[in-house]
Amino acid sequence: MVDSKNNFATTPDPQAFVQIQSLSKDFDEFKAVDQVNLDIRKGELFAILGGSGCGKSTLLRMLAGLETPTSGRIIVDGDDITDWPAYDRPINMMFQSYALFPHMTVEKNIAYGLRKQGIERSEIDRRVQRMLELVQLGGFAKRKPNRLSGGEKQRVALARALIKNPKLLLLDEPLAALDKKLREQTQFELMNLQDELGITFIVVTHDQEEAMTLATRIAVMKEGQFVQTGTPAQIYEYPKNRFVANFIGTINIFDATVVELDDSGLTAKLDHSEILMKAHTDSAASTGDKVGIAVRPEKISISKQLPMGENITTAKGVVLDLAYYGNYSIYRVKTESGLMVQVSAQNRQRSSEHVVEWDDEVYLSWEQGSSIVLLE
Ligand code: ATP
């Protein structure tokens, strides 16, 4: 059975470790989270991705027990925890700000949760030591947070969240406070750590690159609902609608009208032009439908020679912009019919031998299978 609103199977996944069932949160009349359904398996690193205000933190806070749902259930490892207080849940949360205690050393920050539970000193010391090793902060035990870098603080916060052995770890924008280089490095550390511990992670982020690299699966959220759920590749290659297509990576979307349907897909005529585009589609399109034909910049070839081949779309144009990034270049090409098309191409030759330059007349081409049909 498919939930037409959220468009994914509502039949429970028998292997689901976390089950979110019709979960909603209203603030007065406003629906911050609106009937969300989700099954997450044990050991997944699941990302909830969406723009500011879409409801992702509210959803996370309901899982953590920091916000009371208006309706719906939350089940973790077979227990319905919807009405459990935060401190009884087998869940820990790492906050965006890390929320470290400034007056405590690294080891005291990490030990805090266990000390509150009244666990024996020797046991605490053993587990803190293990955590320090795990997050590679062995030499920092006696330091206070103000003498740590952003990345080190993030690792202390992670160790503090992990030490109580939660079944589920929630991370709210875990890398937001780090600069770009450190983010990339920390992303890999986080993935390794998750792999080593096998804990289920749910990460909330507005950063699509972060979600794509970290997650086993992603739910794209908009206005309190999940628009699409899938692996990073499914979401990137087969976005369900314009919102998802635009949210994940760069994409060219051309407005077109379906003129022909056949076994291999459809042909659409671009609005205000004579260009015909071919695309595979599983969607129920009919002749005359207005659709968006979407093509990722890296799927488009750019050349000075007219490309040959079956089932390809070609367009002639002029290079208006060229940005050189070393290993690849981005071209913005204006076609004869006035479309602006973005193309990215790997630089296999040395820059001095670049074949395509500013103001060059070029041909763009892409295969039928590279086009995505967007009905909405
Ligand atoms: P951001 O990335 O900016 O943190 P978000 O997706 O995490 O955004 P939420 O914090 O979940 O968004 O908020 C979702 C919506 O609910 C927002 O419009 C917000 O203003 C509203 N909201 C959140 N908390 C409350 C509250 N306590 N009372 C009223 N409205 C709230």
Tab-separated table of C-alpha atoms and ligand atoms in Angstrom:
chain	number	residue	atom	x	y	z
A	1	MET	CA	0.000	0.000	0.000
A	2	VAL	CA	1.272	3.442	-0.839
A	3	ASP	CA	0.562	6.549	1.164
A	4	SER	CA	-0.497	9.010	-1.527
A	5	LYS	CA	0.375	11.991	0.625
A	6	ASN	CA	3.913	11.016	1.491
A	7	ASN	CA	4.284	8.618	-1.414
A	8	PHE	CA	6.061	5.699	0.124
A	9	ALA	CA	5.074	2.296	1.326
A	10	THR	CA	3.103	2.331	4.537
A	11	THR	CA	3.403	-1.438	4.906
A	12	PRO	CA	5.696	-1.773	7.925
A	13	ASP	CA	9.245	-2.867	7.158
A	14	PRO	CA	9.658	-6.094	9.198
A	15	GLN	CA	13.275	-5.136	9.843
A	16	ALA	CA	12.479	-1.597	10.967
A	17	PHE	CA	14.328	-0.581	14.110
A	18	VAL	CA	12.846	2.886	14.335
A	19	GLN	CA	9.231	3.354	13.250
A	20	ILE	CA	7.743	6.805	12.962
A	21	GLN	CA	3.993	6.485	12.428
A	22	SER	CA	1.789	9.384	11.305
A	23	LEU	CA	3.774	11.751	13.506
A	24	SER	CA	2.550	15.349	13.670
A	25	LYS	CA	3.337	18.476	15.637
A	26	ASP	CA	1.075	21.507	15.502
A	27	PHE	CA	2.011	24.870	16.968
A	28	ASP	CA	-1.453	26.412	17.240
A	29	GLU	CA	-2.812	26.291	13.676
A	30	PHE	CA	0.603	25.745	12.120
A	31	LYS	CA	1.625	22.200	11.155
A	32	ALA	CA	5.393	22.077	11.777
A	33	VAL	CA	5.446	18.287	11.206
A	34	ASP	CA	2.544	16.843	9.241
A	35	GLN	CA	1.757	13.107	9.330
A	36	VAL	CA	5.276	11.803	8.778
A	37	ASN	CA	5.821	8.052	8.300
A	38	LEU	CA	9.255	6.475	8.269
A	39	ASP	CA	10.928	3.111	8.908
A	40	ILE	CA	14.654	3.049	9.635
A	41	ARG	CA	16.706	-0.120	9.907
A	42	LYS	CA	19.304	-0.863	12.545
A	43	GLY	CA	22.726	0.514	11.681
A	44	GLU	CA	21.451	2.977	9.090
A	45	LEU	CA	22.828	6.481	8.843
A	46	PHE	CA	19.671	8.272	7.877
A	47	ALA	CA	19.598	11.944	6.887
A	48	ILE	CA	16.609	14.267	7.061
A	49	LEU	CA	17.327	17.020	4.580
A	50	GLY	CA	15.403	20.237	4.140
A	51	GLY	CA	15.553	24.019	4.100
A	52	SER	CA	15.147	26.310	7.070
A	53	GLY	CA	11.813	25.962	8.850
A	54	CYS	CA	10.703	22.726	7.143
A	55	GLY	CA	10.250	20.986	10.503
A	56	LYS	CA	13.335	18.790	10.692
A	57	SER	CA	14.493	19.936	14.155
A	58	THR	CA	10.953	19.580	15.506
A	59	LEU	CA	10.871	15.996	14.228
A	60	LEU	CA	14.234	15.260	15.848
A	61	ARG	CA	13.154	16.859	19.103
A	62	MET	CA	10.046	14.642	19.197
A	63	LEU	CA	12.269	11.574	18.783
A	64	ALA	CA	14.503	12.789	21.614
A	65	GLY	CA	11.511	13.439	23.880
A	66	LEU	CA	12.093	17.199	23.987
A	67	GLU	CA	8.834	17.979	22.187
A	68	THR	CA	5.450	16.261	22.666
A	69	PRO	CA	3.818	15.054	19.436
A	70	THR	CA	0.303	16.285	18.661
A	71	SER	CA	-0.431	12.825	17.251
A	72	GLY	CA	1.341	9.705	16.006
A	73	ARG	CA	3.644	7.091	17.504
A	74	ILE	CA	7.400	6.545	17.805
A	75	ILE	CA	8.643	2.971	18.178
A	76	VAL	CA	12.288	2.103	18.819
A	77	ASP	CA	13.490	-1.503	18.929
A	78	GLY	CA	9.956	-2.752	19.521
A	79	ASP	CA	9.120	-0.305	22.355
A	80	ASP	CA	6.525	2.398	21.871
A	81	ILE	CA	8.460	5.300	23.427
A	82	THR	CA	6.039	8.080	22.420
A	83	ASP	CA	5.128	8.853	26.028
A	84	TRP	CA	8.495	8.049	27.659
A	85	PRO	CA	10.390	10.948	29.235
A	86	ALA	CA	13.583	12.014	27.448
A	87	TYR	CA	15.905	10.557	30.087
A	88	ASP	CA	14.362	7.074	29.819
A	89	ARG	CA	14.673	6.820	26.046
A	90	PRO	CA	17.482	4.691	24.556
A	91	ILE	CA	18.374	7.743	22.499
A	92	ASN	CA	20.975	10.456	22.719
A	93	MET	CA	21.140	13.730	20.870
A	94	MET	CA	24.114	15.789	19.760
A	95	PHE	CA	23.173	19.437	19.451
A	96	GLN	CA	24.303	21.824	16.761
A	97	SER	CA	26.079	24.023	19.308
A	98	TYR	CA	27.642	20.914	20.924
A	99	ALA	CA	26.528	22.325	24.314
A	100	LEU	CA	29.778	21.400	26.115
A	101	PHE	CA	30.218	22.494	29.734
A	102	PRO	CA	32.895	25.209	29.537
A	103	HIS	CA	34.161	24.756	33.115
A	104	MET	CA	34.721	20.999	32.731
A	105	THR	CA	37.666	19.239	31.129
A	106	VAL	CA	37.187	17.052	28.071
A	107	GLU	CA	37.097	13.863	30.155
A	108	LYS	CA	34.608	15.329	32.639
A	109	ASN	CA	32.385	16.484	29.776
A	110	ILE	CA	32.438	12.979	28.306
A	111	ALA	CA	31.869	11.312	31.697
A	112	TYR	CA	28.967	13.594	32.674
A	113	GLY	CA	26.087	11.328	31.665
A	114	LEU	CA	27.543	8.282	33.406
A	115	ARG	CA	28.319	10.232	36.599
A	116	LYS	CA	24.690	11.351	36.764
A	117	GLN	CA	23.654	7.721	36.527
A	118	GLY	CA	25.814	6.943	39.561
A	119	ILE	CA	28.001	4.423	37.775
A	120	GLU	CA	31.153	3.242	39.564
A	121	ARG	CA	34.274	5.376	39.121
A	122	SER	CA	36.488	2.636	37.649
A	123	GLU	CA	33.809	1.763	35.084
A	124	ILE	CA	33.443	5.441	34.138
A	125	ASP	CA	37.223	5.808	33.722
A	126	ARG	CA	37.365	2.731	31.512
A	127	ARG	CA	34.543	3.914	29.266
A	128	VAL	CA	35.860	7.498	29.026
A	129	GLN	CA	39.247	6.118	27.997
A	130	ARG	CA	37.618	4.012	25.300
A	131	MET	CA	35.680	7.037	24.002
A	132	LEU	CA	38.785	9.247	23.971
A	133	GLU	CA	40.527	6.634	21.842
A	134	LEU	CA	37.524	6.222	19.587
A	135	VAL	CA	37.349	9.928	18.749
A	136	GLN	CA	41.147	10.267	18.753
A	137	LEU	CA	41.392	12.741	21.593
A	138	GLY	CA	43.685	10.694	23.858
A	139	GLY	CA	46.025	13.630	24.554
A	140	PHE	CA	43.229	16.139	25.270
A	141	ALA	CA	41.607	14.623	28.378
A	142	LYS	CA	42.582	17.478	30.729
A	143	ARG	CA	41.853	20.380	28.371
A	144	LYS	CA	38.847	22.631	28.675
A	145	PRO	CA	36.603	23.291	25.633
A	146	ASN	CA	37.866	26.865	25.090
A	147	ARG	CA	41.277	25.427	24.190
A	148	LEU	CA	39.884	23.103	21.534
A	149	SER	CA	39.338	23.649	17.801
A	150	GLY	CA	35.847	23.367	16.288
A	151	GLY	CA	36.539	19.834	15.048
A	152	GLU	CA	37.860	18.729	18.443
A	153	LYS	CA	34.801	20.151	20.214
A	154	GLN	CA	32.612	18.249	17.780
A	155	ARG	CA	34.441	15.021	18.659
A	156	VAL	CA	34.021	15.645	22.413
A	157	ALA	CA	30.292	16.198	21.878
A	158	LEU	CA	30.115	12.988	19.890
A	159	ALA	CA	31.976	11.013	22.569
A	160	ARG	CA	29.658	12.441	25.222
A	161	ALA	CA	26.628	11.379	23.208
A	162	LEU	CA	28.013	7.910	22.527
A	163	ILE	CA	29.279	6.962	25.970
A	164	LYS	CA	25.866	5.924	27.239
A	165	ASN	CA	25.633	3.398	24.431
A	166	PRO	CA	22.417	4.742	22.933
A	167	LYS	CA	20.495	2.557	20.513
A	168	LEU	CA	19.818	5.630	18.443
A	169	LEU	CA	21.925	8.752	18.072
A	170	LEU	CA	20.344	11.962	16.807
A	171	LEU	CA	22.599	14.604	15.317
A	172	ASP	CA	21.318	18.114	14.622
A	173	GLU	CA	23.475	19.703	11.895
A	174	PRO	CA	26.576	17.926	13.263
A	175	LEU	CA	29.082	19.621	10.998
A	176	ALA	CA	27.601	23.117	10.719
A	177	ALA	CA	30.170	24.737	13.009
A	178	LEU	CA	33.161	23.463	11.039
A	179	ASP	CA	34.963	25.029	8.095
A	180	LYS	CA	34.789	23.316	4.699
A	181	LYS	CA	38.007	21.307	4.908
A	182	LEU	CA	37.328	20.092	8.431
A	183	ARG	CA	33.770	19.214	7.478
A	184	GLU	CA	34.980	16.910	4.733
A	185	GLN	CA	37.465	15.204	7.039
A	186	THR	CA	34.928	14.951	9.887
A	187	GLN	CA	32.298	13.502	7.562
A	188	PHE	CA	34.541	10.519	6.926
A	189	GLU	CA	35.385	10.160	10.620
A	190	LEU	CA	31.685	10.148	11.457
A	191	MET	CA	30.985	7.490	8.836
A	192	ASN	CA	33.849	5.290	10.097
A	193	LEU	CA	32.706	5.666	13.672
A	194	GLN	CA	29.151	4.791	12.812
A	195	ASP	CA	30.342	1.778	10.852
A	196	GLU	CA	32.509	0.614	13.759
A	197	LEU	CA	29.812	0.998	16.423
A	198	GLY	CA	26.813	-0.084	14.352
A	199	ILE	CA	24.590	2.444	16.150
A	200	THR	CA	21.663	3.830	14.180
A	201	PHE	CA	22.200	7.516	13.366
A	202	ILE	CA	19.629	10.091	12.300
A	203	VAL	CA	21.205	13.288	11.048
A	204	VAL	CA	19.296	16.479	10.374
A	205	THR	CA	20.871	18.834	7.885
A	206	HIS	CA	20.092	21.556	5.358
A	207	ASP	CA	23.310	20.761	3.498
A	208	GLN	CA	22.626	18.431	0.575
A	209	GLU	CA	26.317	17.588	0.096
A	210	GLU	CA	26.553	16.505	3.719
A	211	ALA	CA	23.466	14.311	3.373
A	212	MET	CA	24.681	12.794	0.100
A	213	THR	CA	28.105	11.825	1.430
A	214	LEU	CA	27.079	10.707	4.913
A	215	ALA	CA	23.799	8.935	4.559
A	216	THR	CA	22.668	5.461	3.556
A	217	ARG	CA	19.232	6.979	2.895
A	218	ILE	CA	17.793	10.476	2.800
A	219	ALA	CA	14.324	11.901	3.351
A	220	VAL	CA	13.837	15.276	1.673
A	221	MET	CA	11.485	17.353	3.801
A	222	LYS	CA	9.325	20.348	2.854
A	223	GLU	CA	6.645	22.121	4.875
A	224	GLY	CA	6.444	19.396	7.508
A	225	GLN	CA	6.223	16.468	5.088
A	226	PHE	CA	8.597	14.070	3.390
A	227	VAL	CA	8.652	14.764	-0.328
A	228	GLN	CA	10.908	11.855	-1.286
A	229	THR	CA	12.794	9.121	0.546
A	230	GLY	CA	15.570	7.055	-1.002
A	231	THR	CA	19.280	6.362	-1.295
A	232	PRO	CA	21.460	9.337	-2.271
A	233	ALA	CA	21.765	7.905	-5.797
A	234	GLN	CA	17.999	7.412	-6.182
A	235	ILE	CA	17.304	10.955	-5.068
A	236	TYR	CA	20.004	12.436	-7.265
A	237	GLU	CA	19.301	10.373	-10.381
A	238	TYR	CA	15.500	10.147	-10.075
A	239	PRO	CA	14.178	13.212	-8.274
A	240	LYS	CA	10.434	12.983	-7.935
A	241	ASN	CA	9.611	16.600	-8.674
A	242	ARG	CA	11.101	20.013	-9.350
A	243	PHE	CA	11.581	20.778	-5.671
A	244	VAL	CA	13.775	17.725	-5.059
A	245	ALA	CA	15.585	18.133	-8.391
A	246	ASN	CA	16.514	21.717	-7.544
A	247	PHE	CA	17.333	20.980	-3.919
A	248	ILE	CA	19.874	18.228	-4.666
A	249	GLY	CA	22.766	19.407	-6.809
A	250	THR	CA	22.588	21.544	-9.917
A	251	ILE	CA	20.168	20.680	-12.680
A	252	ASN	CA	18.860	22.154	-15.937
A	253	ILE	CA	15.074	22.035	-16.147
A	254	PHE	CA	13.417	22.769	-19.496
A	255	ASP	CA	9.683	23.443	-19.785
A	256	ALA	CA	8.254	21.256	-22.524
A	257	THR	CA	5.095	19.632	-23.897
A	258	VAL	CA	4.806	15.899	-24.564
A	259	VAL	CA	4.323	15.299	-28.308
A	260	GLU	CA	4.854	11.557	-28.611
A	261	LEU	CA	4.953	8.456	-26.467
A	262	ASP	CA	6.609	5.181	-27.428
A	263	ASP	CA	8.005	2.026	-25.806
A	264	SER	CA	11.313	3.653	-24.896
A	265	GLY	CA	9.832	6.808	-23.345
A	266	LEU	CA	8.585	10.104	-24.626
A	267	THR	CA	9.452	12.961	-26.921
A	268	ALA	CA	8.715	16.473	-25.715
A	269	LYS	CA	8.930	19.754	-27.593
A	270	LEU	CA	10.604	22.540	-25.739
A	271	ASP	CA	8.348	25.537	-25.116
A	272	HIS	CA	9.162	28.506	-27.425
A	273	SER	CA	11.514	26.441	-29.584
A	274	GLU	CA	11.628	23.633	-32.106
A	275	ILE	CA	13.970	21.477	-30.002
A	276	LEU	CA	12.711	17.956	-29.408
A	277	MET	CA	13.905	16.133	-26.317
A	278	LYS	CA	13.684	12.422	-25.731
A	279	ALA	CA	13.436	10.994	-22.241
A	280	HIS	CA	12.779	7.689	-20.523
A	281	THR	CA	9.892	7.799	-18.144
A	282	ASP	CA	8.035	5.514	-15.778
A	283	SER	CA	5.545	8.275	-15.023
A	284	ALA	CA	2.061	8.316	-16.427
A	285	ALA	CA	2.513	11.117	-18.965
A	286	SER	CA	0.121	11.705	-21.877
A	287	THR	CA	0.477	13.576	-25.148
A	288	GLY	CA	-0.108	17.280	-24.583
A	289	ASP	CA	1.054	17.220	-20.925
A	290	LYS	CA	3.229	20.073	-19.737
A	291	VAL	CA	6.365	18.578	-18.194
A	292	GLY	CA	9.819	19.577	-17.030
A	293	ILE	CA	12.679	17.778	-18.727
A	294	ALA	CA	15.637	17.804	-16.366
A	295	VAL	CA	19.268	17.059	-17.186
A	296	ARG	CA	22.246	17.186	-14.825
A	297	PRO	CA	25.154	19.330	-16.100
A	298	GLU	CA	27.594	16.393	-16.037
A	299	LYS	CA	25.372	14.313	-18.338
A	300	ILE	CA	25.708	16.859	-21.156
A	301	SER	CA	28.573	16.662	-23.648
A	302	ILE	CA	29.985	19.832	-25.151
A	303	SER	CA	31.898	19.811	-28.427
A	304	LYS	CA	32.626	21.899	-31.492
A	305	GLN	CA	31.673	19.035	-33.801
A	306	LEU	CA	28.088	17.971	-34.433
A	307	PRO	CA	27.611	14.809	-32.359
A	308	MET	CA	26.221	11.700	-34.034
A	309	GLY	CA	24.152	8.946	-32.501
A	310	GLU	CA	20.699	7.545	-31.950
A	311	ASN	CA	18.338	8.734	-29.268
A	312	ILE	CA	20.313	11.810	-28.367
A	313	THR	CA	19.133	15.368	-27.919
A	314	THR	CA	21.326	18.040	-29.499
A	315	ALA	CA	21.283	21.819	-29.295
A	316	LYS	CA	23.567	24.418	-30.850
A	317	GLY	CA	24.726	27.385	-28.799
A	318	VAL	CA	27.440	29.831	-27.763
A	319	VAL	CA	29.599	29.678	-24.624
A	320	LEU	CA	28.710	32.724	-22.493
A	321	ASP	CA	30.580	31.792	-19.287
A	322	LEU	CA	33.379	29.441	-18.475
A	323	ALA	CA	34.649	28.726	-14.968
A	324	TYR	CA	37.807	26.671	-14.620
A	325	TYR	CA	38.082	24.595	-11.419
A	326	GLY	CA	41.204	22.602	-12.219
A	327	ASN	CA	39.865	19.087	-12.555
A	328	TYR	CA	36.635	20.234	-14.216
A	329	SER	CA	35.080	23.283	-15.864
A	330	ILE	CA	31.569	24.697	-15.805
A	331	TYR	CA	30.172	26.172	-19.016
A	332	ARG	CA	27.062	28.282	-19.414
A	333	VAL	CA	25.824	27.981	-22.947
A	334	LYS	CA	23.070	29.998	-24.601
A	335	THR	CA	21.314	27.928	-27.234
A	336	GLU	CA	19.977	29.285	-30.501
A	337	SER	CA	16.487	29.204	-29.030
A	338	GLY	CA	17.586	31.305	-26.062
A	339	LEU	CA	17.868	28.593	-23.374
A	340	MET	CA	20.623	28.864	-20.788
A	341	VAL	CA	22.207	25.454	-20.205
A	342	GLN	CA	24.818	24.593	-17.607
A	343	VAL	CA	27.358	21.925	-18.507
A	344	SER	CA	30.179	20.528	-16.400
A	345	ALA	CA	33.007	18.675	-18.053
A	346	GLN	CA	36.065	16.897	-16.697
A	347	ASN	CA	39.320	18.463	-17.857
A	348	ARG	CA	41.162	15.508	-19.254
A	349	GLN	CA	43.540	17.697	-21.283
A	350	ARG	CA	45.924	20.350	-19.953
A	351	SER	CA	44.332	23.827	-19.755
A	352	SER	CA	46.552	25.186	-22.537
A	353	GLU	CA	44.992	22.608	-24.808
A	354	HIS	CA	41.397	23.484	-23.868
A	355	VAL	CA	39.198	22.889	-26.836
A	356	VAL	CA	36.168	24.968	-25.892
A	357	GLU	CA	36.564	28.656	-25.029
A	358	TRP	CA	34.414	31.736	-24.396
A	359	ASP	CA	32.220	32.761	-27.351
A	360	ASP	CA	32.842	29.466	-29.143
A	361	GLU	CA	29.970	27.983	-31.090
A	362	VAL	CA	29.314	24.560	-29.618
A	363	TYR	CA	26.974	21.596	-29.762
A	364	LEU	CA	25.427	20.232	-26.601
A	365	SER	CA	24.206	16.667	-26.563
A	366	TRP	CA	22.887	14.115	-24.119
A	367	GLU	CA	21.411	10.684	-24.232
A	368	GLN	CA	17.742	9.909	-23.833
A	369	GLY	CA	18.418	7.996	-20.616
A	370	SER	CA	20.006	11.080	-19.008
A	371	SER	CA	16.803	13.124	-19.111
A	372	ILE	CA	14.408	13.014	-16.199
A	373	VAL	CA	10.724	13.756	-16.733
A	374	LEU	CA	9.215	15.900	-13.993
A	375	LEU	CA	5.430	15.986	-13.928
A	376	GLU	CA	5.175	18.448	-11.033
B	1	ATP	P1	16.191	25.281	10.772
B	1	ATP	O1	17.035	24.551	9.790
B	1	ATP	O2	16.063	26.747	10.450
B	1	ATP	O3	16.522	25.001	12.176
B	1	ATP	P2	13.977	23.409	10.879
B	1	ATP	O4	13.619	22.686	9.648
B	1	ATP	O5	14.761	22.676	11.882
B	1	ATP	O6	14.676	24.763	10.498
B	1	ATP	P3	11.989	23.692	12.922
B	1	ATP	O7	12.879	24.267	13.980
B	1	ATP	O8	11.594	22.277	13.072
B	1	ATP	O9	12.618	23.909	11.485
B	1	ATP	O10	10.694	24.599	12.823
B	1	ATP	C1	9.645	24.288	11.916
B	1	ATP	C2	8.625	25.406	11.979
B	1	ATP	O11	7.959	25.385	13.237
B	1	ATP	C3	9.204	26.792	11.839
B	1	ATP	O12	8.361	27.556	11.011
B	1	ATP	C4	9.235	27.340	13.241
B	1	ATP	O13	9.059	28.731	13.249
B	1	ATP	C5	8.060	26.634	13.881
B	1	ATP	N1	8.287	26.413	15.321
B	1	ATP	C6	9.283	25.687	15.866
B	1	ATP	N2	9.183	25.673	17.217
B	1	ATP	C7	8.083	26.412	17.514
B	1	ATP	C8	7.422	26.778	18.741
B	1	ATP	N3	7.882	26.353	19.916
B	1	ATP	N4	6.317	27.545	18.652
B	1	ATP	C9	5.836	27.945	17.464
B	1	ATP	N5	6.385	27.627	16.289
B	1	ATP	C10	7.502	26.884	16.290
